[in-house]
PDB file of C-alpha atoms and ligand atoms in Angstrom:
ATOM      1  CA  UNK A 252     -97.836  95.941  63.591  1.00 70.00           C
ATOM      2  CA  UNK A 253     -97.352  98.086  66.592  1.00 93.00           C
ATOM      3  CA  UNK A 254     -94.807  97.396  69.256  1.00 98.00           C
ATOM      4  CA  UNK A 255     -95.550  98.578  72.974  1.00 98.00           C
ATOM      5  CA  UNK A 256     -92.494  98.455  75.122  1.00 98.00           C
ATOM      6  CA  UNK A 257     -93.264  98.047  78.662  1.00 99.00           C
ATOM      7  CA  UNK A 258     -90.876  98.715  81.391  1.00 98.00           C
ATOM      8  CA  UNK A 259     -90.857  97.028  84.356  1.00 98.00           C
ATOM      9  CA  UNK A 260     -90.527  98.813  87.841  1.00 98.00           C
ATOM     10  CA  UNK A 261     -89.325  95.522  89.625  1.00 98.00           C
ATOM     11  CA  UNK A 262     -85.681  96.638  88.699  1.00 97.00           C
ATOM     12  CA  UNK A 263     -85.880 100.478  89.459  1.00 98.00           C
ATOM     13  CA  UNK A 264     -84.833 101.892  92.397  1.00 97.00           C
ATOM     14  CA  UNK A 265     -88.301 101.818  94.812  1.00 97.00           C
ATOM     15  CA  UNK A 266     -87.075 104.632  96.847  1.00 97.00           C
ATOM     16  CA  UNK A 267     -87.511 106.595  93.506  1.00 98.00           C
ATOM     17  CA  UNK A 268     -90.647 105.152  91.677  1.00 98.00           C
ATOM     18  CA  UNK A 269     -91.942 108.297  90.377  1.00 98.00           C
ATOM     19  CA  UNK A 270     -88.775 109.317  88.582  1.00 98.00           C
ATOM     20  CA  UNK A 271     -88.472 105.849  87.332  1.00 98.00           C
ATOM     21  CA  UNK A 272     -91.956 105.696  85.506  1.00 98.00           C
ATOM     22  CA  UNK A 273     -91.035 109.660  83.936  1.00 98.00           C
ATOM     23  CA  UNK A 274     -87.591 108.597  82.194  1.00 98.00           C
ATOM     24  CA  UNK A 275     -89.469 104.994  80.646  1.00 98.00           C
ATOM     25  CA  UNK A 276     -91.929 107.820  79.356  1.00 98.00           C
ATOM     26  CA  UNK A 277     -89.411 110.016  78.271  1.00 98.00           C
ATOM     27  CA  UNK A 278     -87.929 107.079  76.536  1.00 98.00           C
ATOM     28  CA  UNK A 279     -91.455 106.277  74.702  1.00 98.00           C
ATOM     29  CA  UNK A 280     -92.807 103.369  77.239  1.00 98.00           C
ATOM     30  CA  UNK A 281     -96.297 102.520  76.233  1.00 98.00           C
ATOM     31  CA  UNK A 282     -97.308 101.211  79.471  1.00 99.00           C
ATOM     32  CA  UNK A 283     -95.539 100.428  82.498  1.00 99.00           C
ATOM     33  CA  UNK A 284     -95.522  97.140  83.834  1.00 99.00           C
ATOM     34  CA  UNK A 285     -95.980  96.304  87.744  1.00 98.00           C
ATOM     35  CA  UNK A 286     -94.742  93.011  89.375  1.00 98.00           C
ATOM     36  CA  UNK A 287     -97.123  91.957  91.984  1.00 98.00           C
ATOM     37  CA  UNK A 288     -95.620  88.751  94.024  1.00 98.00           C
ATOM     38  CA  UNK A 289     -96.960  87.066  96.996  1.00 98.00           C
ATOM     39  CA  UNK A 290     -93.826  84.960  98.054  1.00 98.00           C
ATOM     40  CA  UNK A 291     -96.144  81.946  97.621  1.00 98.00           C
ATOM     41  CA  UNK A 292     -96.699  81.664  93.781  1.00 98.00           C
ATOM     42  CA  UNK A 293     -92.729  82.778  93.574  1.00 98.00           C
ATOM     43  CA  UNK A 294     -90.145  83.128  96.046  1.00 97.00           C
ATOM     44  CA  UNK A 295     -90.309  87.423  96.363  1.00 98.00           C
ATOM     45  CA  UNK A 296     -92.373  89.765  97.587  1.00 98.00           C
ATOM     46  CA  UNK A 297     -92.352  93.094  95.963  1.00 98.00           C
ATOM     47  CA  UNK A 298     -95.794  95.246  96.110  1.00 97.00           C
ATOM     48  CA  UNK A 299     -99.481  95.652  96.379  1.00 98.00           C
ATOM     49  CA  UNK A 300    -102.444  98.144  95.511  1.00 98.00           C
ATOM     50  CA  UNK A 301    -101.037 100.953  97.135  1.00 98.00           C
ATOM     51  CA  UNK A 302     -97.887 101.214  94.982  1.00 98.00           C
ATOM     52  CA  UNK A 303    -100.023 101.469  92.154  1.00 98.00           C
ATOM     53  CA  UNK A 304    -102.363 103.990  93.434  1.00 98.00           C
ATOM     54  CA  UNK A 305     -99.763 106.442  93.810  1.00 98.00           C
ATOM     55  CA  UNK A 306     -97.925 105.135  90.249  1.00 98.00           C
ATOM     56  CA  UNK A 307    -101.559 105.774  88.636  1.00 98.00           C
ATOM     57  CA  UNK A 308    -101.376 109.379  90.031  1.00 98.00           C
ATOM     58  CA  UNK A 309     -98.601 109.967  87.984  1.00 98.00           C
ATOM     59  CA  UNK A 310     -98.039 108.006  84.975  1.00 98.00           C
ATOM     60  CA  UNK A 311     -98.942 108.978  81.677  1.00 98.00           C
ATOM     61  CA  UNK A 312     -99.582 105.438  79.756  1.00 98.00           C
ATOM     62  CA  UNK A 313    -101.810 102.595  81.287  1.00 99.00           C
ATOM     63  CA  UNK A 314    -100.230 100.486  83.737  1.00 99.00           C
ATOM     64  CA  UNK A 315     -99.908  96.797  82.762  1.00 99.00           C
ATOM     65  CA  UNK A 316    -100.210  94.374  86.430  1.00 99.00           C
ATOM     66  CA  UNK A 317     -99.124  91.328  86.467  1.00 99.00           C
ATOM     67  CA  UNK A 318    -100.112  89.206  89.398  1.00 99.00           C
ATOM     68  CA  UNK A 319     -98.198  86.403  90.469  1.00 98.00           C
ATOM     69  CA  UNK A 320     -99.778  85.529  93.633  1.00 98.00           C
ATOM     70  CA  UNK A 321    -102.008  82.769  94.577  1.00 97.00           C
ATOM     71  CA  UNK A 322    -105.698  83.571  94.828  1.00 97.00           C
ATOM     72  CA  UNK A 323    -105.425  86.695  92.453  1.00 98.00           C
ATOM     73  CA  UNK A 324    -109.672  86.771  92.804  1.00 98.00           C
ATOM     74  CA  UNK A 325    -109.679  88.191  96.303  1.00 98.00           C
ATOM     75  CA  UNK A 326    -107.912  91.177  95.295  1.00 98.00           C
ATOM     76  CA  UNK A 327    -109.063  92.425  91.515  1.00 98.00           C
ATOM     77  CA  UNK A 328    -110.783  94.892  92.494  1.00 98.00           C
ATOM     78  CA  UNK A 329    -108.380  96.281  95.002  1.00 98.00           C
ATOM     79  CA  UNK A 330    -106.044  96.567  91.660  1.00 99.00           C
ATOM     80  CA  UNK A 331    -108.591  98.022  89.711  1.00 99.00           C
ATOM     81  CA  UNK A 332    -109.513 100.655  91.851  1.00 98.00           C
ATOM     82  CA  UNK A 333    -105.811 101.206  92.231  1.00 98.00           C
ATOM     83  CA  UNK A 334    -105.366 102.142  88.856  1.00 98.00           C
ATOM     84  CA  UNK A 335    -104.699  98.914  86.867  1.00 99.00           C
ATOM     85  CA  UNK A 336    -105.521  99.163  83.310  1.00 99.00           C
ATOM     86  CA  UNK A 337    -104.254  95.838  82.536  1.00 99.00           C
ATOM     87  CA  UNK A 338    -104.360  92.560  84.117  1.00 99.00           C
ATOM     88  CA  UNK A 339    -102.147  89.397  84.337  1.00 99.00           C
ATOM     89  CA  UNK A 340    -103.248  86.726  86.332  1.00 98.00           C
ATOM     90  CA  UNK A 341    -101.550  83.133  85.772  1.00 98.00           C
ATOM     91  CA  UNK A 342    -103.211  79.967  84.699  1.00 98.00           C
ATOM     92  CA  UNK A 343    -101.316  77.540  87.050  1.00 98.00           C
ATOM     93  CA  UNK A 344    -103.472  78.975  90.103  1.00 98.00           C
ATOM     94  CA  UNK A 345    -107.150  79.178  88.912  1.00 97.00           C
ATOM     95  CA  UNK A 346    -109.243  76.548  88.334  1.00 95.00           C
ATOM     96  CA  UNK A 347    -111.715  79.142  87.337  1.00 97.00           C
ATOM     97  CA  UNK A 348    -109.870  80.892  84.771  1.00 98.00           C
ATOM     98  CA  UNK A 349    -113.095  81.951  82.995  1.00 98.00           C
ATOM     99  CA  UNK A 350    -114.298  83.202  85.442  1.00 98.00           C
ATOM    100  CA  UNK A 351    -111.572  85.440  86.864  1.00 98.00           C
ATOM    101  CA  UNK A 352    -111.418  86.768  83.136  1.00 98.00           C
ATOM    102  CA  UNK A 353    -115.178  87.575  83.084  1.00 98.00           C
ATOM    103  CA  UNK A 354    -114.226  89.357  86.457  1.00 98.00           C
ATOM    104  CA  UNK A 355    -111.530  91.483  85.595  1.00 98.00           C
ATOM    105  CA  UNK A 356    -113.415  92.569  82.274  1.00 98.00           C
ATOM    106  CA  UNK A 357    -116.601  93.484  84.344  1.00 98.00           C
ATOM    107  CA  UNK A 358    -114.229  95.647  86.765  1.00 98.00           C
ATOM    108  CA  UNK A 359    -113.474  97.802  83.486  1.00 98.00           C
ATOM    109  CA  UNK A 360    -110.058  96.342  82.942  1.00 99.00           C
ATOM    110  CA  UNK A 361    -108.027  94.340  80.291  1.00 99.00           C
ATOM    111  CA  UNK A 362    -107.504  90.179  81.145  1.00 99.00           C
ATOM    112  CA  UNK A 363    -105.285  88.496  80.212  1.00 98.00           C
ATOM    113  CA  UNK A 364    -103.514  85.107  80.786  1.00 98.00           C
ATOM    114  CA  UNK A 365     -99.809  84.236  81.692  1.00 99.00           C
ATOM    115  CA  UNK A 366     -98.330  81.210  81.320  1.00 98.00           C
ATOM    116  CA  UNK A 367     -94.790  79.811  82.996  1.00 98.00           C
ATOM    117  CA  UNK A 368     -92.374  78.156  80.826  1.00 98.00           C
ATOM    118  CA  UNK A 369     -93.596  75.030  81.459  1.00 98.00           C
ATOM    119  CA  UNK A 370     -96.927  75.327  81.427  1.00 98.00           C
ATOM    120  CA  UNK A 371     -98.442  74.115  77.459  1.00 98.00           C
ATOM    121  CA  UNK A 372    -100.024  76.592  74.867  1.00 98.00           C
ATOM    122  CA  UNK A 373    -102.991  73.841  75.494  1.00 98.00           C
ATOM    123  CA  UNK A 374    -103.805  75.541  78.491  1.00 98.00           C
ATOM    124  CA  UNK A 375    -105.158  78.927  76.392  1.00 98.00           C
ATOM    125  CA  UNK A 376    -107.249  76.141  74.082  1.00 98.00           C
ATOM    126  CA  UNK A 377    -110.430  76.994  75.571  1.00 97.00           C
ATOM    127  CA  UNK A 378    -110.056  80.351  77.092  1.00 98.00           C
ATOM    128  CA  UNK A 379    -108.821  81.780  73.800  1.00 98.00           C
ATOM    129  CA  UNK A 380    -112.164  83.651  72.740  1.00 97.00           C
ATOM    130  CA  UNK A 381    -111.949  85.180  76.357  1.00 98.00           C
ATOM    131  CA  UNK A 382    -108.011  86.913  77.023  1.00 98.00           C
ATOM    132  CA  UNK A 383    -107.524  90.681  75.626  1.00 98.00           C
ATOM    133  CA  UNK A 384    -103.550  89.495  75.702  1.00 99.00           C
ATOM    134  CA  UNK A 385    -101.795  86.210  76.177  1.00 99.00           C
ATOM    135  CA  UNK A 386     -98.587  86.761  78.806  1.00 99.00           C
ATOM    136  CA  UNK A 387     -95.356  84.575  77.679  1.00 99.00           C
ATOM    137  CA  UNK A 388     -93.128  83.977  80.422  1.00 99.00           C
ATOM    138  CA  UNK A 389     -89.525  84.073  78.965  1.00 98.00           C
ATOM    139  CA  UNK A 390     -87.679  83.128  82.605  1.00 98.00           C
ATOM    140  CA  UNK A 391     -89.407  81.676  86.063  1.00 98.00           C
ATOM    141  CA  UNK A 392     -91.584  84.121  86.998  1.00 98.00           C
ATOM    142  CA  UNK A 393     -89.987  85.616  91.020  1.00 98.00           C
ATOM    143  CA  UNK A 394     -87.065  88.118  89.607  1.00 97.00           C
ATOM    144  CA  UNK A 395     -86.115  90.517  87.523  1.00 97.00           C
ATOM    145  CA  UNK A 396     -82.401  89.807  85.794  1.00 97.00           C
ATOM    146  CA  UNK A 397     -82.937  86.464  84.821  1.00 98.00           C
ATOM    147  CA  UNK A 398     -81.383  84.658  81.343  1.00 98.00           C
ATOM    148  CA  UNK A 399     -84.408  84.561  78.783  1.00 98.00           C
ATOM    149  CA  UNK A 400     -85.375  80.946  77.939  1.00 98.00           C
ATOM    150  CA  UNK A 401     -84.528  80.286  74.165  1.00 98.00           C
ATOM    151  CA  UNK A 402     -87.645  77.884  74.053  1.00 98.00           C
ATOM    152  CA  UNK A 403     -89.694  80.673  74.201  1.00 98.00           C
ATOM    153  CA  UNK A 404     -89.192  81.881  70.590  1.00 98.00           C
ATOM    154  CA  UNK A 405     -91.183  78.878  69.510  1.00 98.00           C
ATOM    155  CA  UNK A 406     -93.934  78.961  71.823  1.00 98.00           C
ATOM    156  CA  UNK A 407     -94.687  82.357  71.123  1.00 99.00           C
ATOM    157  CA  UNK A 408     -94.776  81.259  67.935  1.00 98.00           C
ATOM    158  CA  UNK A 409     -97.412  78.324  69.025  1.00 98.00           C
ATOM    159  CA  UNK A 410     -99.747  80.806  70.881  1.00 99.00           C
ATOM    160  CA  UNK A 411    -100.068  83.181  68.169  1.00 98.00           C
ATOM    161  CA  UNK A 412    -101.098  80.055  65.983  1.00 98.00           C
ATOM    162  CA  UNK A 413    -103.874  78.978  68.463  1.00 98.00           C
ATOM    163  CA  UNK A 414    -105.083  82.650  68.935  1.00 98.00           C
ATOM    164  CA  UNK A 415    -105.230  82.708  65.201  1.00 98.00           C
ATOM    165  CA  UNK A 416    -107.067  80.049  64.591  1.00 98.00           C
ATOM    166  CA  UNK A 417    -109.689  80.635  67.272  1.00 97.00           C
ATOM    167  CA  UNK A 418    -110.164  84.170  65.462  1.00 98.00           C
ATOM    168  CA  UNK A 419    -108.233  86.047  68.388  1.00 98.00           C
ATOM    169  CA  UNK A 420    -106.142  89.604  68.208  1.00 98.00           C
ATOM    170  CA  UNK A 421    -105.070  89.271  71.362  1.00 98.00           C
ATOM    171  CA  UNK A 422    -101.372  90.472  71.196  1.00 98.00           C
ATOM    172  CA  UNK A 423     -98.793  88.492  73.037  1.00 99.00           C
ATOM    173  CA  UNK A 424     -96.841  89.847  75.612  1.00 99.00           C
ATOM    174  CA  UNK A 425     -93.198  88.597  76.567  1.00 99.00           C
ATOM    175  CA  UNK A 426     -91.942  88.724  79.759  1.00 99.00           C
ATOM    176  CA  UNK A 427     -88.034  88.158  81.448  1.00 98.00           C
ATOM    177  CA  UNK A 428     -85.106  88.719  80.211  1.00 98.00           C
ATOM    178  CA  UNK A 429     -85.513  91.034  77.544  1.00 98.00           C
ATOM    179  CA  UNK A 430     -83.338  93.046  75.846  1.00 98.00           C
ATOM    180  CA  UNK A 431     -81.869  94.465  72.629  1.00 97.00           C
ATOM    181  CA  UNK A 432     -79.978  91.305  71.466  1.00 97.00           C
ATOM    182  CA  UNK A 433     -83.166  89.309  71.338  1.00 98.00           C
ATOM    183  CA  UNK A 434     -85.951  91.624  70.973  1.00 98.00           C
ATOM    184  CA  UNK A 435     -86.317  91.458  67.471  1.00 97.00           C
ATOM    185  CA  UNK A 436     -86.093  87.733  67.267  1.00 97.00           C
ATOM    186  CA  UNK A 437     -89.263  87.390  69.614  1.00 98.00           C
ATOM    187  CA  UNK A 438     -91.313  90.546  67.721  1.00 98.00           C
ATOM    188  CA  UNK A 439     -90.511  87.999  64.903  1.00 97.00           C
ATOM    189  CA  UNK A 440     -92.134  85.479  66.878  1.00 98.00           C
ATOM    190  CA  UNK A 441     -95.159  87.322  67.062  1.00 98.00           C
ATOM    191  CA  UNK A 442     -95.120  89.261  70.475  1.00 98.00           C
ATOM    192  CA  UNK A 443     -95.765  92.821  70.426  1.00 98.00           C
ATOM    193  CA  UNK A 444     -95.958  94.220  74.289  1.00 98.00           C
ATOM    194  CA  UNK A 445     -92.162  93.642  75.551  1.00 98.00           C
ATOM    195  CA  UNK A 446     -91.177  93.846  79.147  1.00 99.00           C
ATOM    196  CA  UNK A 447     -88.070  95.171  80.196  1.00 98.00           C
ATOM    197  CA  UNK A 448     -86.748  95.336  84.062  1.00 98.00           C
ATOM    198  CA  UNK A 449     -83.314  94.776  84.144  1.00 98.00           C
ATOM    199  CA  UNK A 450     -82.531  96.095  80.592  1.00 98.00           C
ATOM    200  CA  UNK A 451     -84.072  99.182  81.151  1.00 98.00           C
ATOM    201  CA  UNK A 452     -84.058 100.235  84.947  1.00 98.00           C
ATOM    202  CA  UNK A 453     -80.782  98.356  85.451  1.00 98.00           C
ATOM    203  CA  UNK A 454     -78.732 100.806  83.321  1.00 97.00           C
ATOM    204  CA  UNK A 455     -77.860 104.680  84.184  1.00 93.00           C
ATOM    205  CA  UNK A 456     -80.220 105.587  81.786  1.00 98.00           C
ATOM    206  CA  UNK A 457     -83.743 104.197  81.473  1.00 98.00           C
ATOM    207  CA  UNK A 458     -84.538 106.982  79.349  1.00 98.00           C
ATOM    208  CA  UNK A 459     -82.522 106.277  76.798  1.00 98.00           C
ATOM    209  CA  UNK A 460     -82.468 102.306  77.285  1.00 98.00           C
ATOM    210  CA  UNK A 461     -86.368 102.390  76.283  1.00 98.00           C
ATOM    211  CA  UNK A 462     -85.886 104.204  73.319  1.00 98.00           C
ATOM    212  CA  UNK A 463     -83.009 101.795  72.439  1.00 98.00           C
ATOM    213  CA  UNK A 464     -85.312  98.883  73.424  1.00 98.00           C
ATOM    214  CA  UNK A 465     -87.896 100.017  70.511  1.00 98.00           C
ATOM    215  CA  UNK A 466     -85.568 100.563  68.449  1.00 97.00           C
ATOM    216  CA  UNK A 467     -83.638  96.741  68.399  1.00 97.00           C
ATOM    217  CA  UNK A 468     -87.549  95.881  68.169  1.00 97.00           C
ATOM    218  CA  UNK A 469     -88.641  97.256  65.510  1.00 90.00           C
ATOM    219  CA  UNK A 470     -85.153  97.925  63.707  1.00 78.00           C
ATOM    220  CA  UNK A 471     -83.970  94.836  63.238  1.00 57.00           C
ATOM    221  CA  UNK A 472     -87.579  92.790  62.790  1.00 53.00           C
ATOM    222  CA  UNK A 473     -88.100  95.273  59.742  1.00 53.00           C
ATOM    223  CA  UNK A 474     -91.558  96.754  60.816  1.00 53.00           C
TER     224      UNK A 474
HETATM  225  C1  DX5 B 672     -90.324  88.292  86.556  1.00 67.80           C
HETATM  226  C2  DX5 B 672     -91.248  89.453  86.247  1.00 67.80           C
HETATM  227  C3  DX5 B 672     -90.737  90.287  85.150  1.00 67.80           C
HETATM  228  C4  DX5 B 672     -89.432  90.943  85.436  1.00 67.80           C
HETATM  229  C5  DX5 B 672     -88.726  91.136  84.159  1.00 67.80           C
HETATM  230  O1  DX5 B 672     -90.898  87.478  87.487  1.00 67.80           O
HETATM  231  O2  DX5 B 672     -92.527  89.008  85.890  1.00 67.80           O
HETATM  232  O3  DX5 B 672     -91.686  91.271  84.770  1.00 67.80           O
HETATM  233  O4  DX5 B 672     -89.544  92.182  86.057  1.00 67.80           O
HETATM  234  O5  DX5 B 672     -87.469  91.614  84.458  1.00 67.80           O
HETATM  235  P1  DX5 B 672     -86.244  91.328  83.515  1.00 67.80           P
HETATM  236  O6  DX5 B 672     -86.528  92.096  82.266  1.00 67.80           O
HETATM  237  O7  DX5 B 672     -85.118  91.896  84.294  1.00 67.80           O
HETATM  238  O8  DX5 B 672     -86.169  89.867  83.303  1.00 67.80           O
HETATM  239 ZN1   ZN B 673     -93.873  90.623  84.926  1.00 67.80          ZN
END
């Protein structure tokens, strides 16, 4: 099993984006994740298309966007266009999830689902067959720098049990509050994509704090 650690930009410094995205790479980052909020969905605003049409001019790895905004359908293919090689969009706000999943796919890019912490593993139960990743929210979704949600362990746990038994691969990706006292535990748990803001772009050293990152992954989980 193959773990993809993927920064997240919401704690970097946005006067310095570009430098930002090169030291996660330095460090290893697999993809680099992008915070899109509406200050509807969540209390913060942070950025839109743009930012990640000049991030996909200069990143290496695919970036990974996770929308948390309220009608995510009117702008997919903004994101797309923009670069996105990954999308999040959550299940609280569509009625439609099928179809927003069918949507994203047909725009070339990867769908997947994100769920609160209080919203069930029931609500992947028949959208399953459709995600290419399932995203675990490990704090309430708005900032970066937030305690991660000990529950979590568990329901990770739960989602990669209903992927499995509908015959799904989709990995699980984790999301708030990681870092490199509980990454292992939730690589354990069965995610394998791990976002990072505050652990990463919130030290003097991203570089370095993505390589550590992998390595409390991977390290102590034994693979
Ligand atoms: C929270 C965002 C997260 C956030 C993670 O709403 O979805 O991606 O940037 O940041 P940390 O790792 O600082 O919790
Ligand atoms: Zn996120």
């Amino acid at each position: 099993m193959t773990v993809r650690i993927a920064p997240s930009i919401l704690s970097a410094d946005f006067a310095a984006l570009g430098q930002a995205v090169a030291a996660a790479e330095r460090g290893g980052a697999d993809l680099i994740h992008i915070d899109v909020m509406d200050g509807h969905f969540v209390p913060n605003l942070t950025m839109g298309p743009p930012v990640v049409r000049s991030l996909s001019r200069i990143a290496r790895v695919p970036l990974d966007v996770h929308l948390m905004i309220e009608e995510p359908d009117r702008y997919l293919e903004e994101f797309v266009r923009a670069g996105a090689a990954m999308i999040s969009v959550h299940a609280e706000v569509l009625p439609h999830l099928h179809r927003t999943l069918q949507a994203i796919k047909e725009l070339g890019a990867k769908a997947g689902v994100a769920l609160n912490p209080s919203t069930p593993v029931g609500a992947l139960e028949e959208i399953a067959g459709d995600v290419d990743h399932v995203l675990v929210m490990s704090v309430n979704p708005g900032f970066g720098g937030r305690t991660f949600i000990p529950r979590t362990e568990s329901k990770i746990q739960a989602v990669r049990a209903l992927l499995d038994r509908q015959g799904s691969s989709a990995p699980i990706e984790v999301d708030g509050g990681i870092d490199a006292t509980n990454a292992a535990r939730v690589v354990q748990a069965g995610a394998t994509i791990l976002v990072a803001g505050n652990s990463i772009f919130g030290t003097g050293d991203p570089e370095r704090a993505t390589r550590e990152l992998r390595a409390a992954a991977t390290r102590k989980a034994g693979v």
